[in-house]
mmCIF file of C-alpha atoms in Angstrom:
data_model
loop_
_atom_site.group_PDB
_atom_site.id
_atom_site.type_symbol
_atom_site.label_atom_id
_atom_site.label_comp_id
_atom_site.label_asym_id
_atom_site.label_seq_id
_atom_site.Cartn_x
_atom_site.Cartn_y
_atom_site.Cartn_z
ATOM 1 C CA UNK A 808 0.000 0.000 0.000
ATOM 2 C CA UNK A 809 1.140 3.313 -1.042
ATOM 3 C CA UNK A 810 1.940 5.714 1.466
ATOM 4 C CA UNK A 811 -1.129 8.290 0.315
ATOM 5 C CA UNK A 812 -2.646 5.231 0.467
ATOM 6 C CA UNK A 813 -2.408 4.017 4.088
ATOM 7 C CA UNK A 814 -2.840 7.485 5.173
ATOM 8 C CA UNK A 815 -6.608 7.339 3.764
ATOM 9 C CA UNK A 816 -7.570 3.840 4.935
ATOM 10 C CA UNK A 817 -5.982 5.224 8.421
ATOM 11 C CA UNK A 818 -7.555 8.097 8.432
ATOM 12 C CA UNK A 819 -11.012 6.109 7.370
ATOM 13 C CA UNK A 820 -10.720 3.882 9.988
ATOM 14 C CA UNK A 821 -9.913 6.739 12.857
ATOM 15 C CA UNK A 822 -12.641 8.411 11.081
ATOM 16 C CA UNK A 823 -15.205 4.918 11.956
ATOM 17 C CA UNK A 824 -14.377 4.311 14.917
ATOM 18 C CA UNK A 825 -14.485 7.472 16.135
ATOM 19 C CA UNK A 826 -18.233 7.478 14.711
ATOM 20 C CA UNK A 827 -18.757 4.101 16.697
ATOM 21 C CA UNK A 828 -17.353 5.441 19.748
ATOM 22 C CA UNK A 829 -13.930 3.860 20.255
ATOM 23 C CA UNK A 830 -12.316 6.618 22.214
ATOM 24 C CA UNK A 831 -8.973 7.816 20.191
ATOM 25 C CA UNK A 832 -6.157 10.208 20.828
ATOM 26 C CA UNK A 833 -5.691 11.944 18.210
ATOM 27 C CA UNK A 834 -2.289 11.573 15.831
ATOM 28 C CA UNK A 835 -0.146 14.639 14.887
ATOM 29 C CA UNK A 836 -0.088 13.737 10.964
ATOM 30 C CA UNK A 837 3.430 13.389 9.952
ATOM 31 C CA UNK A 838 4.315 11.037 6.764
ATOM 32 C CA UNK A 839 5.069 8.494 6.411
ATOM 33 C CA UNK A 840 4.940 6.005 9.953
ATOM 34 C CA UNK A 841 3.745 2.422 9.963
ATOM 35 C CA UNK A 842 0.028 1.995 10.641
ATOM 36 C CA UNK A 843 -0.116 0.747 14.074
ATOM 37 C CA UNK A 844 -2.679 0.387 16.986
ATOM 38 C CA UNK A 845 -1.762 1.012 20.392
ATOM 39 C CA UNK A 846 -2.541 0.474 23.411
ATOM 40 C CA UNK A 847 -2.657 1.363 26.945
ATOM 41 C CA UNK A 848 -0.808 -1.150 29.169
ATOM 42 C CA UNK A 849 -3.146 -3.333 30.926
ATOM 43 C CA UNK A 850 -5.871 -2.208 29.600
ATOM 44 C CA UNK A 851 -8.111 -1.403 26.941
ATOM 45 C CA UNK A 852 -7.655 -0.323 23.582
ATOM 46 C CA UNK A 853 -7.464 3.335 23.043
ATOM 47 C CA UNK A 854 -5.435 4.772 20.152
ATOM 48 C CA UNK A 855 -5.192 3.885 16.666
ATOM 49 C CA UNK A 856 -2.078 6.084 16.075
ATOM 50 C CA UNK A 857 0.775 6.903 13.797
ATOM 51 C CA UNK A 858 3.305 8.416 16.164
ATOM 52 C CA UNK A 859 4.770 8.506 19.148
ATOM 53 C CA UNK A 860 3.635 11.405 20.130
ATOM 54 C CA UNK A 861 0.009 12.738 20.990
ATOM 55 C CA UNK A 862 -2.346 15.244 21.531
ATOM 56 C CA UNK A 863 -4.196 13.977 24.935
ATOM 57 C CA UNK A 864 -7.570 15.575 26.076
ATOM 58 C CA UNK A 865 -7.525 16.514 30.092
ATOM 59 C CA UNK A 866 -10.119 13.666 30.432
ATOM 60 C CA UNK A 867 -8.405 10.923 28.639
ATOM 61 C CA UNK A 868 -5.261 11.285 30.604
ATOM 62 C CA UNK A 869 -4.728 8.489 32.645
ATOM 63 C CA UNK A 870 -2.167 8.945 35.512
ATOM 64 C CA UNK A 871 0.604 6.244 35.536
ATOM 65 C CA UNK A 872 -0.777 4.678 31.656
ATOM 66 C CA UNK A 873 1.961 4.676 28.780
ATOM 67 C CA UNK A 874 0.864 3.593 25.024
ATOM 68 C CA UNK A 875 2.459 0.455 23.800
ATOM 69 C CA UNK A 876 2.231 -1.184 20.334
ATOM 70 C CA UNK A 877 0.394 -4.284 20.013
ATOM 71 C CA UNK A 878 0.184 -4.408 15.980
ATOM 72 C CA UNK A 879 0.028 -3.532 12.497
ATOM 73 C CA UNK A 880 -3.314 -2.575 10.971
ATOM 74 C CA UNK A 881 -4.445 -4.778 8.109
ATOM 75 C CA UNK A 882 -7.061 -3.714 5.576
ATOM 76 C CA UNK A 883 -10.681 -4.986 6.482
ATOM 77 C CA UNK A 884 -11.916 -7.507 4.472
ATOM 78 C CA UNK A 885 -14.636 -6.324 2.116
ATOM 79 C CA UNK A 886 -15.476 -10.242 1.039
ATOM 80 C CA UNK A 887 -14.788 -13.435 2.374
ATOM 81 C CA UNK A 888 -14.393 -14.294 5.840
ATOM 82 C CA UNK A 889 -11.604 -14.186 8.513
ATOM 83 C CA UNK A 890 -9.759 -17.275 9.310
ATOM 84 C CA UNK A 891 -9.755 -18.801 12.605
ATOM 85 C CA UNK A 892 -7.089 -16.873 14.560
ATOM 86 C CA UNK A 893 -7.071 -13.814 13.205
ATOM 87 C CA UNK A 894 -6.474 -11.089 15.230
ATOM 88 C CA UNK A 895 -8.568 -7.771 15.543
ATOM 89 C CA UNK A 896 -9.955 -4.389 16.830
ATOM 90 C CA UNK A 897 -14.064 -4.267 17.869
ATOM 91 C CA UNK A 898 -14.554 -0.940 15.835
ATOM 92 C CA UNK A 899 -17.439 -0.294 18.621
ATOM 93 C CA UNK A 900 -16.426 -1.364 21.739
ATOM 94 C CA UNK A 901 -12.478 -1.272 21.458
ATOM 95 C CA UNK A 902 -11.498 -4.802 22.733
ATOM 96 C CA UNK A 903 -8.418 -6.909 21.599
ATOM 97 C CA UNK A 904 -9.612 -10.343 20.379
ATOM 98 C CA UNK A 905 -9.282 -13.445 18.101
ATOM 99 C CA UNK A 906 -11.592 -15.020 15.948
ATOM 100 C CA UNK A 907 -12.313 -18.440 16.877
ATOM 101 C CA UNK A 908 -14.379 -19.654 14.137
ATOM 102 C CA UNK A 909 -17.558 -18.189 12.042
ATOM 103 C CA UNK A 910 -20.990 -18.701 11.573
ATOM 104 C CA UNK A 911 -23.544 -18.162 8.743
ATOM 105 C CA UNK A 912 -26.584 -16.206 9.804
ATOM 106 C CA UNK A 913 -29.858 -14.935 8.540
ATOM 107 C CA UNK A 914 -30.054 -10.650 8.920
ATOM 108 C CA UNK A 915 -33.580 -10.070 9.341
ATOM 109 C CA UNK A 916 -33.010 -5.815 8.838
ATOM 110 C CA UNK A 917 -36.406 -4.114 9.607
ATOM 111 C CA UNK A 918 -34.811 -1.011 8.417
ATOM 112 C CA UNK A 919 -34.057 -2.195 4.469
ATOM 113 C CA UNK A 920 -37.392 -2.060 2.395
ATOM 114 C CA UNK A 921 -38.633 -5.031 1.035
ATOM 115 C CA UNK A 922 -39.581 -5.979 -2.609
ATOM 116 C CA UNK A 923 -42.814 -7.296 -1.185
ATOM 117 C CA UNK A 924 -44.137 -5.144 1.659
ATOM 118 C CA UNK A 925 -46.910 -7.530 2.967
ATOM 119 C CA UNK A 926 -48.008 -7.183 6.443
ATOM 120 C CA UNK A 927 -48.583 -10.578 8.297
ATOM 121 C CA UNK A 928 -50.541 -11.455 11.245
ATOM 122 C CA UNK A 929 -48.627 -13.732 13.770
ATOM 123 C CA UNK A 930 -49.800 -15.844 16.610
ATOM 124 C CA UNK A 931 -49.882 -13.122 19.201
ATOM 125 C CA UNK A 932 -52.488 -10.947 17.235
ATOM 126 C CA UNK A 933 -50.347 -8.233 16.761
ATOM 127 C CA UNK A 934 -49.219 -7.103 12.451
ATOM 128 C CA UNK A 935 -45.653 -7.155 11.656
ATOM 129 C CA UNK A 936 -43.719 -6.439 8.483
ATOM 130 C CA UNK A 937 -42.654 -9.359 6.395
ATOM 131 C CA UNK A 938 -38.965 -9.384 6.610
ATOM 132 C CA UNK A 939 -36.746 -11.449 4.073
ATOM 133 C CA UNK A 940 -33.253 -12.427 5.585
ATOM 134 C CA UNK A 941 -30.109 -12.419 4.082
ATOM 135 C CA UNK A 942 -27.170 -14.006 4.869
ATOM 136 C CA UNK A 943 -24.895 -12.580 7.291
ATOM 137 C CA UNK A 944 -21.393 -13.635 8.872
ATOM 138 C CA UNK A 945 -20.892 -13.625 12.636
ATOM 139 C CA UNK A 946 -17.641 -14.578 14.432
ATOM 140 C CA UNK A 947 -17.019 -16.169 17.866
ATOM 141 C CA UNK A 948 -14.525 -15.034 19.521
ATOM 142 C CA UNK A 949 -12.243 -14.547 22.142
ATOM 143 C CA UNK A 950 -11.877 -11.107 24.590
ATOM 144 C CA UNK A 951 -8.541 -9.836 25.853
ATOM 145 C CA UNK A 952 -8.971 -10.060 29.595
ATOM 146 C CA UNK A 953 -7.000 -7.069 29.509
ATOM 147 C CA UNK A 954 -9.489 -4.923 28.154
ATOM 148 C CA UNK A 955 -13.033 -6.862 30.137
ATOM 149 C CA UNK A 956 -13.072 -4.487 32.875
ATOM 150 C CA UNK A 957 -12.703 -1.573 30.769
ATOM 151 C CA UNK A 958 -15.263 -2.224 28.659
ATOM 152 C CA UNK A 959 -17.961 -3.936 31.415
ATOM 153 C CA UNK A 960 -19.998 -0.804 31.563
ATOM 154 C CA UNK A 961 -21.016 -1.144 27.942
ATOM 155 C CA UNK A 962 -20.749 -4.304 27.109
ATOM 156 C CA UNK A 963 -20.961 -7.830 29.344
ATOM 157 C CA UNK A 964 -18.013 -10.082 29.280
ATOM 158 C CA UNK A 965 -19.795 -12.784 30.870
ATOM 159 C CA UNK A 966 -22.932 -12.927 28.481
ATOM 160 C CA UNK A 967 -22.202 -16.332 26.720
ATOM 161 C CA UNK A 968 -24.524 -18.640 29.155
ATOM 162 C CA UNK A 969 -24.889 -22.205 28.957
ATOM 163 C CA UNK A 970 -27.192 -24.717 31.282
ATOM 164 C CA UNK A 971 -25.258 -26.325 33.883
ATOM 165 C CA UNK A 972 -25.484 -29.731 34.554
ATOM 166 C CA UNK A 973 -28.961 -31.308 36.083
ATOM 167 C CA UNK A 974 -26.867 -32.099 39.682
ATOM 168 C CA UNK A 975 -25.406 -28.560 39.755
ATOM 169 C CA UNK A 976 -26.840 -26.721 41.974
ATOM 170 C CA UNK A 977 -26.396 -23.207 39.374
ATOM 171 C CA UNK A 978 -28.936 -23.058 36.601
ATOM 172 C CA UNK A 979 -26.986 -21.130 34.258
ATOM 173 C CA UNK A 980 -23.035 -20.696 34.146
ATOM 174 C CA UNK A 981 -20.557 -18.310 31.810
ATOM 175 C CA UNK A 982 -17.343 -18.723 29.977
ATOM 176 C CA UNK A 983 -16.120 -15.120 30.523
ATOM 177 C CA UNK A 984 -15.002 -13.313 27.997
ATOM 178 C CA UNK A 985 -16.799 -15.204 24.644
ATOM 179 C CA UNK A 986 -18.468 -13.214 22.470
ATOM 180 C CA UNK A 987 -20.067 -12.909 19.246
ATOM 181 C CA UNK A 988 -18.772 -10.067 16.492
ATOM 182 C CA UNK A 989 -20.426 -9.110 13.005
ATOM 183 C CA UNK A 990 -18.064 -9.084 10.389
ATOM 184 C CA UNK A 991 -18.236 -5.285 10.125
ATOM 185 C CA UNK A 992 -17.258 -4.957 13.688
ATOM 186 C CA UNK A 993 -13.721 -6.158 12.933
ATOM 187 C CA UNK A 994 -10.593 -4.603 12.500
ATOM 188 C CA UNK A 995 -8.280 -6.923 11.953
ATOM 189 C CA UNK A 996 -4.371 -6.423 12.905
ATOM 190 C CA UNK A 997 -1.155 -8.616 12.917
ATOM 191 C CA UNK A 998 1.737 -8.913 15.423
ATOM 192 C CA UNK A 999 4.694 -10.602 16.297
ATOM 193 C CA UNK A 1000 3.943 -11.764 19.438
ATOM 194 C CA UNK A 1001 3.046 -15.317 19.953
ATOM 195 C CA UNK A 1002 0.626 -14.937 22.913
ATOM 196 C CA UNK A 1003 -1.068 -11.574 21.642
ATOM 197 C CA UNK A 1004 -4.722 -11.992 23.882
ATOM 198 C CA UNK A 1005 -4.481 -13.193 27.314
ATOM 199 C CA UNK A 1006 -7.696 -15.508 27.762
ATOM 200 C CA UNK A 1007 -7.714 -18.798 29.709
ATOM 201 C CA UNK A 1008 -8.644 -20.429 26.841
ATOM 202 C CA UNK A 1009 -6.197 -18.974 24.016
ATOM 203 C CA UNK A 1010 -2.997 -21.699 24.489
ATOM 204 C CA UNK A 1011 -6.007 -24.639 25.009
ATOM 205 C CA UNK A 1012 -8.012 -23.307 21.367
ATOM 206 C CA UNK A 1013 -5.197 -22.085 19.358
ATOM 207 C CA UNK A 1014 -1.103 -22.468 18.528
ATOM 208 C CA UNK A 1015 1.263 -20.329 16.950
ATOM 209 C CA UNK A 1016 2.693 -21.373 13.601
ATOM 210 C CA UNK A 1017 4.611 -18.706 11.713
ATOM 211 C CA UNK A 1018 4.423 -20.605 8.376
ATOM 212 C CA UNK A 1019 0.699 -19.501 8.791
ATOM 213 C CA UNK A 1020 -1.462 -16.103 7.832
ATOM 214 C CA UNK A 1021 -2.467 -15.567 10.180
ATOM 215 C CA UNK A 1022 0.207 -17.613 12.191
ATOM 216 C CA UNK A 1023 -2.633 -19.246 15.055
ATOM 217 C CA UNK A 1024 -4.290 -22.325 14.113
ATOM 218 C CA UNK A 1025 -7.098 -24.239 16.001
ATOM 219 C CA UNK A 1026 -6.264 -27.227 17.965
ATOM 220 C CA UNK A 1027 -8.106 -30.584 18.173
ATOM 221 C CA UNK A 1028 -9.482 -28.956 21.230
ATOM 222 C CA UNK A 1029 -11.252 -26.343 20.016
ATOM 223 C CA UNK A 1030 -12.198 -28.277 16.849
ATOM 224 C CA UNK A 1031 -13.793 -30.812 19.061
ATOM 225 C CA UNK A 1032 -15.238 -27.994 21.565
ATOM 226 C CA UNK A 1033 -17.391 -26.419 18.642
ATOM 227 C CA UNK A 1034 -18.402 -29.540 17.439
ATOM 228 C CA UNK A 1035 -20.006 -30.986 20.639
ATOM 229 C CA UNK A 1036 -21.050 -27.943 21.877
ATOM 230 C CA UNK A 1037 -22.227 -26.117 18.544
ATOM 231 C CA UNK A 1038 -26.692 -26.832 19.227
ATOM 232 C CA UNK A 1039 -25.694 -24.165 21.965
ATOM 233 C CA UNK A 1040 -23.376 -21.852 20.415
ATOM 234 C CA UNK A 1041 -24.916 -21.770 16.769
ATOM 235 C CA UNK A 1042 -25.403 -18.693 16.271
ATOM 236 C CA UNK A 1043 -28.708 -18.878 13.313
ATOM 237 C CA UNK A 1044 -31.053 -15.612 13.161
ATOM 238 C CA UNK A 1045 -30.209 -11.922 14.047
ATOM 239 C CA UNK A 1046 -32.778 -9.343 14.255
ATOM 240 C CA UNK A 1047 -32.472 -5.641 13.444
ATOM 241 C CA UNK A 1048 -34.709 -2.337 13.738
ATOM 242 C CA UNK A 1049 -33.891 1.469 14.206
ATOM 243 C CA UNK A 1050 -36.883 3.779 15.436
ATOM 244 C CA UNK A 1051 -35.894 7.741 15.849
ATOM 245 C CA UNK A 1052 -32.064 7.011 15.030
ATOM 246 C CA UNK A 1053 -32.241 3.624 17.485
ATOM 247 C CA UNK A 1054 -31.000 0.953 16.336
ATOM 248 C CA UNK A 1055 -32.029 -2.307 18.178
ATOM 249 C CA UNK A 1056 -30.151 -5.301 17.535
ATOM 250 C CA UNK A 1057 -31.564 -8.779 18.932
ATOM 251 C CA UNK A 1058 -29.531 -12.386 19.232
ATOM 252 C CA UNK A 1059 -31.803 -15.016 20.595
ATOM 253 C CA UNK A 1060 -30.155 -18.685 20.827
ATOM 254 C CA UNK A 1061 -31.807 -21.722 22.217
ATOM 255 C CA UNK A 1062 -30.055 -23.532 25.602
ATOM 256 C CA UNK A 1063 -31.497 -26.509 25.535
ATOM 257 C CA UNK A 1064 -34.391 -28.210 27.847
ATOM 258 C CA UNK A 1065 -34.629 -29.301 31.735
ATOM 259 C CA UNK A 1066 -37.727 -31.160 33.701
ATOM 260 C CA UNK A 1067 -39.038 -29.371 35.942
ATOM 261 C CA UNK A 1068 -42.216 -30.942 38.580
ATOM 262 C CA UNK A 1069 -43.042 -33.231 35.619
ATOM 263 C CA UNK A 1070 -43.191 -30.827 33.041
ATOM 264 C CA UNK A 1071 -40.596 -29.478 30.116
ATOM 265 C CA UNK A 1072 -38.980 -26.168 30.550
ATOM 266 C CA UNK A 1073 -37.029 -24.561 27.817
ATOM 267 C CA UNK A 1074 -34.744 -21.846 27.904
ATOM 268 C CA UNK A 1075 -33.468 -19.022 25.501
ATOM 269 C CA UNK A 1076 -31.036 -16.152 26.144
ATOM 270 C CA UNK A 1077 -31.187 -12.914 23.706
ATOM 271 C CA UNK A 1078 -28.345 -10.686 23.677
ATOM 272 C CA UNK A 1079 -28.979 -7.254 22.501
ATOM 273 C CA UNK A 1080 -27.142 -4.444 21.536
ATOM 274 C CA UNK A 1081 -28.701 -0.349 21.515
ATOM 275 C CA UNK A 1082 -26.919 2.219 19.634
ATOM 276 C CA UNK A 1083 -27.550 5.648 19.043
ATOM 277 C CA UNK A 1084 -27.250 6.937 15.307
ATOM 278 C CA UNK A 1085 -27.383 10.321 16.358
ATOM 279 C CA UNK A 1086 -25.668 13.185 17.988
ATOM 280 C CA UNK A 1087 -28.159 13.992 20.815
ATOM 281 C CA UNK A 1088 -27.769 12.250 23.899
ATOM 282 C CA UNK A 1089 -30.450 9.415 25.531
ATOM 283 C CA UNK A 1090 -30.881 7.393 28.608
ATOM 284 C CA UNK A 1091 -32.334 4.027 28.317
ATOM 285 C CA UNK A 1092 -35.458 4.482 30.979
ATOM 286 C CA UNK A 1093 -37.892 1.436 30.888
ATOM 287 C CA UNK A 1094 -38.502 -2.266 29.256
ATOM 288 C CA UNK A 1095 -41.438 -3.210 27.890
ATOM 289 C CA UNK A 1096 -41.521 -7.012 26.931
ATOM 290 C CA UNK A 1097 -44.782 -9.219 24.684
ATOM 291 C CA UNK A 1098 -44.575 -13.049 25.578
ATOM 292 C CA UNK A 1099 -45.953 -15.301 23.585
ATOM 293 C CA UNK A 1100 -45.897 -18.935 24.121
ATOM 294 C CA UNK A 1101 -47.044 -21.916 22.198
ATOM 295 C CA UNK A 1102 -48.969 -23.027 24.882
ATOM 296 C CA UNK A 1103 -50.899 -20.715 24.565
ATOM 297 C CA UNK A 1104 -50.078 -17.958 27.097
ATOM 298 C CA UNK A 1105 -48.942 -14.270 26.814
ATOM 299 C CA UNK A 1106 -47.257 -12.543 29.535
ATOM 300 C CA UNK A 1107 -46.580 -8.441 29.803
ATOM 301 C CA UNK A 1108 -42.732 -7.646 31.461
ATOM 302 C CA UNK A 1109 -42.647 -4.233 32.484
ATOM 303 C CA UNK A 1110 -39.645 -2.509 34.250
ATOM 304 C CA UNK A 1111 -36.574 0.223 35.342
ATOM 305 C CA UNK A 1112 -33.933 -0.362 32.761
ATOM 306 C CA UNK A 1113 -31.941 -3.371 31.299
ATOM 307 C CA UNK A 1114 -30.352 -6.043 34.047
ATOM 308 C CA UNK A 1115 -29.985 -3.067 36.429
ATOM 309 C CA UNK A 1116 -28.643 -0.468 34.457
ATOM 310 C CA UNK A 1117 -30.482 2.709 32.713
ATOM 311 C CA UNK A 1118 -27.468 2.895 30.844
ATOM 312 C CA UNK A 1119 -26.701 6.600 28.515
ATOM 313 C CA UNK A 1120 -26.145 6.560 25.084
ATOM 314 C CA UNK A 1121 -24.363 9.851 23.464
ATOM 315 C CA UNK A 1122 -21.919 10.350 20.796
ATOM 316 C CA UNK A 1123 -18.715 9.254 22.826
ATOM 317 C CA UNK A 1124 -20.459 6.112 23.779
ATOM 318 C CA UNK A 1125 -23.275 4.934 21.460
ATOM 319 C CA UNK A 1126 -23.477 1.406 21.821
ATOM 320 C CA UNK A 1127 -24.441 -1.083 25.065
ATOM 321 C CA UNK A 1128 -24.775 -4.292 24.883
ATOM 322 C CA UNK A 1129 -26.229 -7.122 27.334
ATOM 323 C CA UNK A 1130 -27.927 -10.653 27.333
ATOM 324 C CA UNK A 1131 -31.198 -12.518 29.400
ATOM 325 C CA UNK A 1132 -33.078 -15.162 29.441
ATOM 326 C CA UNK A 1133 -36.428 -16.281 28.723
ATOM 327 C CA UNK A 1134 -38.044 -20.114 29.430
ATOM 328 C CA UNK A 1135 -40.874 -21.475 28.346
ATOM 329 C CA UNK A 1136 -42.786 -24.119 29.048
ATOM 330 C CA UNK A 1137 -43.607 -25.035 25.475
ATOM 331 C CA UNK A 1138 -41.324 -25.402 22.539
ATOM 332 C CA UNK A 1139 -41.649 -22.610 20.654
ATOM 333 C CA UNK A 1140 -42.822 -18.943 21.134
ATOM 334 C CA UNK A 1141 -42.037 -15.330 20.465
ATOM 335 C CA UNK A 1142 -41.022 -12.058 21.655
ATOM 336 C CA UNK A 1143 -41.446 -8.315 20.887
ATOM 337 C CA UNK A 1144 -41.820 -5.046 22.666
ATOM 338 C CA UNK A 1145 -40.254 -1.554 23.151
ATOM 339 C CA UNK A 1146 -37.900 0.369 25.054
ATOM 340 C CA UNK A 1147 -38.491 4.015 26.484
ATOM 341 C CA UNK A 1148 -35.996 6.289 26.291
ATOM 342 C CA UNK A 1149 -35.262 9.964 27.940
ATOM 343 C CA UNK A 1150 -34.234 12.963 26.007
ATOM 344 C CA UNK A 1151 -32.306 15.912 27.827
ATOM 345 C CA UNK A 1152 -35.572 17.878 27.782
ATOM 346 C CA UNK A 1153 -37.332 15.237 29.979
ATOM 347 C CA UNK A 1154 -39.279 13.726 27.053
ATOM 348 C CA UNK A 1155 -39.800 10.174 26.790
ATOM 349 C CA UNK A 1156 -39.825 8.061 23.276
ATOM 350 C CA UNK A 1157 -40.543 4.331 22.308
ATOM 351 C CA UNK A 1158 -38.005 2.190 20.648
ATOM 352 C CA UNK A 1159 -39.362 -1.219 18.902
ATOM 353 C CA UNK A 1160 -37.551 -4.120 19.832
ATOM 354 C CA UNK A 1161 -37.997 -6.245 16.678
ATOM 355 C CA UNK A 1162 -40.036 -9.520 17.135
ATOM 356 C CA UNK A 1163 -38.373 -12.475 16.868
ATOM 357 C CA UNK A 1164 -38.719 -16.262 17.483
ATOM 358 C CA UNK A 1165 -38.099 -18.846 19.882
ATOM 359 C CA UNK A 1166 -37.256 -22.221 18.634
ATOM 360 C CA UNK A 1167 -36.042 -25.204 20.281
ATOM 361 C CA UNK A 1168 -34.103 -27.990 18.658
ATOM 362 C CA UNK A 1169 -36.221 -30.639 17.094
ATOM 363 C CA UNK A 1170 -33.926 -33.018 16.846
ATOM 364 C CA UNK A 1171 -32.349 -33.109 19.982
ATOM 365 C CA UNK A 1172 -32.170 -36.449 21.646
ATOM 366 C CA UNK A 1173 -31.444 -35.533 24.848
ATOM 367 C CA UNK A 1174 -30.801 -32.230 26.846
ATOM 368 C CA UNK A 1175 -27.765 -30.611 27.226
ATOM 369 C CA UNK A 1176 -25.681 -31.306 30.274
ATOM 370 C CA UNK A 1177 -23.597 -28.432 31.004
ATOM 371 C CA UNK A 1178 -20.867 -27.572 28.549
ATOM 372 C CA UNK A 1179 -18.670 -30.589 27.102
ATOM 373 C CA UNK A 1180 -14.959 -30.229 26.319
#
């Protein structure tokens, strides 16, 4: 790459995440340096820069906090996929990780018209827009545990939940620091070092070979991981609508099924991500959750915020991102609702979470019993 070039993918990419709120210091321009991210030691993420040094805001200055280099910037991938162990960047919440492997989902976007606009009436009695998917890729991944409590406030670490085993005493355990990235998300880097994320996982899932690009390759063990455990990681339909510049983004994924005084539970969790499009600043206020189950029933959630935050959403931090759970006592169902935001005036606004369903495996055999390795 040229050296005009690299200065205008740089400067695109400062420009991005800077629009997705990855807080920067700004570079002094000066041709022609390496493109390299850096970061703050032991923690997260915070500069993309191009020299050493910077132009630091009073409120970014952190006392005792020197910027090291962790990599060279490599251009994002505008088709195809990334390979297993490639190393990257979340353009909105600024975390180191690696990609463990991908998945193939369906993008149901509320917010692209559609050739046909039907409306459809679904079980619940309520109209909804029909929505043809399109094929989307997805990543799981590992999380720097350098960078989880920096970004805990805005996104959970410990959000990939699994059932535990039927004589645990815990219904629902986490592997910290597994997540799920869209391929947009990702900005992928390279370095030299051969144990680049510190996860508890990373030296069990992956080994270094330099004859490789990039130079990590999966291990039996995480080949055999994703294969036993993949009815609970996959990863199939993502949901997405925007109402008055919010953009609601919902994951649901099925757990698996427990007995429960004679009867058949199932569970789901949903992650779900809220960012703000716009400039003006909003506070997420209320939830208001639709429901529906194939048995028949339909149950009203109302409450204060999102797992017991009422988090803010403003131009320096747009996105926040968290996951539940439902269960049902049938197989199947659906959910839909709203959230209500505050504006700095003291007016209130709805947000449409899109509807989306819940599906259980029909071919499982039996139920999952806790995660296998």
């Amino acid at each position: 790459m040229s050296g005009g070039a690299a200065r205008r993918y740089l400067a695109a990419a400062l420009g991005r995440c800077r629009a997705r709120g990855l807080p920067l210091w700004e570079p002094l321009w000066q041709p022609p340096p390496a493109r390299v991210p850096r970061a703050l030691s032991g923690g997260s993420v915070a500069a993309l820069s191009l020299l050493p040094r910077r132009h630091l805001s009073s409120r970014n200055r952190l006392e005792g906090k020197v910027l090291e280099t962790v990599g060279v910037f490599e251009a994002p991938k505008q088709h195809g996929k990334y390979e297993t162990g490639q190393l990257f960047l979340h353009s909105v919440f600024g975390y180191r990780g690696i990609v463990l492997f991908p998945w193939q989902a369906r993008l149901y976007d509320r917010d692209v018209a559609s050739p046909v606009t039907e409306k459809s009436e679904n079980a619940a009695g309520h109209g909804s827009k029909e929505v043809k998917g399109k094929t989307h890729t997805y990543y799981q991944v590992l999380i720097d545990a350098r960078d989880c409590p920096h970004i805990s406030q805005r996104s959970q670490t410990e959000a990939v939940t699994f059932l535990a085993n039927h004589d645990d005493s815990r219904a629902l355990y986490a592997i910290p620091g597994l997540d799920y990235v869209s391929h947009e998300d990702i900005l992928p880097y390279s370095s030299t070092d051969q144990v680049p994320i510190q996860h508890e996982l990373f030296e069990r899932f992956l080994m270094y070979d330099q004859t490789k690009v990039p130079p990590f390759v999966a291990r039996d063990t995480l080949c055999a991981w994703q294969e036993k455990n993949h009815p609970w990681l996959e990863l199939s339909d993502v949901h997405r609508e925007t109402t008055e510049n919010i953009r609601v983004t919902v994951i649901p994924f099925y757990m698996g099924m427990r007995e429960a005084q004679n009867s058949h539970v199932y569970w789901w969790r949903y992650c779900i991500r809220l960012e703000n499009l716009d400039s003006e600043v909003v506070q997420l206020r209320e939830r208001h959750w639709r429901i529906f189950s194939l048995s028949g029933t339909l149950e009203t959630v109302r409450g204060r915020g999102v797992v017991g935050r009422e988090p803010v959403l403003s131009k320096e931090q747009p996105a926040f991102q968290y996951s539940s759970h439902v269960s049902l006592q049938a197989s199947s169902g659906h959910m839909w609702g709203t959230f209500r935001f505050e504006r700095p005036d003291g007016s209130h606004f709805d947000v449409r979470i899109p509807p989306f369903s819940l599906e259980s495996n029909k071919d499982e055999k039996t139920p999952p019993s806790g995660l296998h390795w």
